[in-house]
Coordinates of C-alpha atoms in Angstrom, one line a residue:
M506 CA 92.2 -27.5 17.4
R507 CA 90.1 -27.5 14.3
Y508 CA 90.2 -23.6 14.1
V509 CA 94.1 -23.6 14.9
I510 CA 94.5 -26.5 11.6
L511 CA 92.1 -23.6 10.0
L512 CA 94.0 -20.6 10.9
L513 CA 97.2 -22.6 10.0
L514 CA 95.9 -23.6 7.1
L515 CA 94.9 -20.2 5.7
S516 CA 98.3 -18.8 6.6
L517 CA 99.6 -20.9 4.6
G518 CA 97.6 -21.1 1.9
V519 CA 97.9 -17.1 1.2
Y520 CA 101.6 -17.7 1.4
A521 CA 101.5 -20.6 -0.7
I522 CA 99.0 -20.3 -3.8
E523 CA 99.7 -23.9 -5.0
P524 CA 99.7 -26.3 -2.2
H525 CA 100.8 -29.3 -4.5
S526 CA 104.2 -27.5 -4.9
T527 CA 104.6 -26.6 -1.6
G528 CA 106.7 -29.0 1.1
V529 CA 106.3 -28.7 4.6
L530 CA 108.5 -30.0 7.6
L531 CA 106.8 -30.5 10.8
V532 CA 109.1 -30.6 13.8
H533 CA 107.6 -31.9 17.4
G534 CA 108.4 -30.5 20.6
K535 CA 111.1 -31.9 23.3
G536 CA 109.6 -35.4 24.2
G537 CA 107.2 -35.8 21.9
M538 CA 106.9 -38.0 18.7
P539 CA 106.0 -36.9 15.6
T540 CA 102.8 -39.0 15.0
S541 CA 101.3 -37.8 18.4
T542 CA 102.2 -34.6 18.0
W543 CA 101.5 -33.9 14.1
E544 CA 98.9 -36.5 13.2
S545 CA 95.8 -34.1 12.9
F546 CA 98.3 -31.2 11.4
H547 CA 99.6 -33.6 8.9
A548 CA 96.4 -35.3 7.6
A549 CA 95.0 -31.8 7.1
L550 CA 97.8 -30.7 5.3
E551 CA 98.0 -33.4 3.2
K552 CA 94.5 -33.3 2.4
E553 CA 95.0 -29.5 1.4
G554 CA 97.5 -30.9 -1.3
F555 CA 100.8 -30.2 0.5
V556 CA 103.8 -32.4 0.5
V557 CA 104.3 -33.2 4.4
I558 CA 107.2 -35.2 6.5
T559 CA 107.2 -35.7 10.0
K560 CA 110.2 -37.0 11.4
E561 CA 111.9 -38.1 14.8
M562 CA 114.1 -35.6 16.3
P563 CA 117.0 -36.0 18.5
W564 CA 114.6 -34.4 21.6
S565 CA 111.9 -36.9 21.0
K566 CA 110.6 -39.4 23.7
A567 CA 112.9 -42.4 22.3
R568 CA 115.9 -40.8 21.0
Y569 CA 115.9 -37.8 23.9
L570 CA 118.8 -35.5 23.4
D571 CA 120.9 -38.0 21.3
K572 CA 122.4 -35.2 19.2
S573 CA 124.0 -31.7 19.8
Y574 CA 121.9 -28.7 19.0
E575 CA 124.4 -28.0 16.3
A576 CA 123.8 -31.6 14.8
S577 CA 120.2 -31.4 15.2
I578 CA 119.8 -27.9 13.2
E579 CA 122.0 -30.2 10.1
E580 CA 119.4 -32.9 10.6
I581 CA 116.7 -30.3 10.1
H582 CA 118.4 -29.7 7.2
G583 CA 119.0 -33.0 5.6
Y584 CA 114.8 -33.6 5.8
L585 CA 114.6 -30.1 3.9
K586 CA 116.7 -31.2 1.2
E587 CA 114.4 -34.4 1.2
L588 CA 111.9 -31.9 0.7
R589 CA 113.7 -30.0 -2.2
S590 CA 114.8 -33.1 -3.9
Q591 CA 111.0 -33.7 -4.9
N592 CA 111.0 -30.2 -7.1
L593 CA 108.3 -28.3 -4.8
K594 CA 108.6 -24.8 -5.4
H595 CA 108.3 -23.6 -1.8
I596 CA 109.6 -25.3 1.5
V597 CA 107.7 -24.3 5.0
L598 CA 109.3 -25.5 8.1
I599 CA 106.8 -25.7 11.3
G600 CA 108.2 -26.1 14.5
H601 CA 106.3 -26.7 17.9
S602 CA 108.0 -25.8 21.7
L603 CA 111.9 -27.0 21.4
G604 CA 111.0 -28.0 17.8
A605 CA 110.1 -24.1 17.2
N606 CA 113.4 -23.3 18.9
V607 CA 115.3 -25.1 16.7
S608 CA 113.4 -24.1 13.6
I609 CA 113.9 -20.6 14.2
A610 CA 117.8 -21.3 14.7
Y611 CA 117.5 -23.1 11.4
A612 CA 115.7 -20.2 9.7
S613 CA 118.4 -17.7 11.0
L614 CA 121.3 -19.6 9.2
H615 CA 119.4 -21.1 6.2
P616 CA 116.7 -19.7 3.8
L617 CA 113.2 -20.6 3.7
D618 CA 110.2 -19.6 2.3
A619 CA 108.4 -19.9 5.4
M620 CA 108.3 -20.9 8.7
V621 CA 105.8 -21.2 11.6
S622 CA 106.8 -21.1 15.3
I623 CA 104.1 -22.8 17.4
A624 CA 104.4 -22.2 21.5
P625 CA 108.4 -22.0 21.0
G626 CA 110.2 -23.7 24.1
H627 CA 113.1 -24.3 25.5
N628 CA 114.5 -21.1 27.3
P629 CA 116.9 -22.3 29.7
I630 CA 117.6 -18.8 31.2
R631 CA 114.1 -18.9 32.3
M632 CA 115.0 -21.3 34.7
Q633 CA 118.7 -20.3 35.3
A634 CA 119.1 -21.0 38.9
Y635 CA 117.8 -24.5 38.3
F636 CA 120.0 -25.4 35.6
K637 CA 123.1 -23.3 36.5
S638 CA 125.3 -25.4 38.2
S639 CA 124.1 -28.9 35.7
V640 CA 125.8 -26.4 32.9
E641 CA 128.7 -25.6 34.9
R642 CA 129.1 -29.2 35.5
A643 CA 128.8 -29.9 31.8
K644 CA 131.3 -27.2 30.7
E645 CA 133.8 -28.5 33.3
M646 CA 133.9 -31.8 31.7
I647 CA 134.4 -30.5 28.4
E648 CA 137.3 -28.4 29.6
Q649 CA 138.5 -31.5 30.9
G650 CA 138.1 -33.4 27.9
K651 CA 135.6 -35.8 29.2
G652 CA 132.7 -34.2 26.9
S653 CA 131.2 -37.4 25.7
M654 CA 131.0 -38.8 29.2
V655 CA 127.6 -39.6 30.6
A656 CA 126.6 -37.8 33.5
S657 CA 123.2 -36.6 35.2
F658 CA 122.0 -33.3 34.3
A659 CA 118.9 -31.3 35.3
D660 CA 116.4 -30.9 33.2
T661 CA 112.5 -30.1 32.6
S662 CA 109.7 -30.6 30.5
A663 CA 106.0 -29.6 30.5
N664 CA 107.2 -27.8 33.5
K665 CA 108.2 -30.9 35.2
Q666 CA 111.9 -30.9 36.8
F667 CA 114.1 -33.9 36.6
M668 CA 117.4 -35.2 36.3
K669 CA 118.5 -37.1 32.9
E670 CA 121.6 -38.9 31.7
M671 CA 123.2 -37.9 28.8
P672 CA 126.8 -37.0 27.4
A673 CA 128.1 -33.5 28.9
D674 CA 128.8 -32.3 25.7
I675 CA 125.2 -32.8 24.0
Y676 CA 123.8 -31.5 27.8
Y677 CA 125.7 -28.2 27.1
S678 CA 125.2 -27.3 23.5
F679 CA 121.6 -27.3 24.5
F680 CA 121.8 -25.2 27.8
A681 CA 124.6 -23.1 27.5
L682 CA 122.7 -19.9 27.5
V683 CA 122.6 -20.5 31.1
L684 CA 126.0 -19.2 31.8
S685 CA 126.1 -16.2 29.3

């Protein structure tokens, strides 16, 4: 872990010569929490002088998909605005797993100075057969005007398969790629 932190610091250091003028948003993975995921990274980056924030995301253990994928991108946008309001020269977005996935989506829509993606996750197409019937059911519910209704849908995290209750429209926003 120390080597990963060192490598991360070195890669950021090459880009952001002035750590005290660089803001970093750390985005945790699915089912995680910001403190448990990023405690070491956060401390190491702050020790080097970076301005660092970590926030509980819509896919955390406590919130678990309480917003759509699109609304999650907007939540990240709000946190980055918070960093920008501190008159920092550079903004860096670092995401892990599902947090990396959403960070990549964010970076495709909004300018960033740098983005680091650690073990990007959430590829529903990889397990298409497992998700397909749940995604089809969610799509059907949306088409019937029942998108905000809660139902049980197939999900995975850390290679574990399970059913999770959530609104159909939120589920669909994260898993719709299965039907493409």
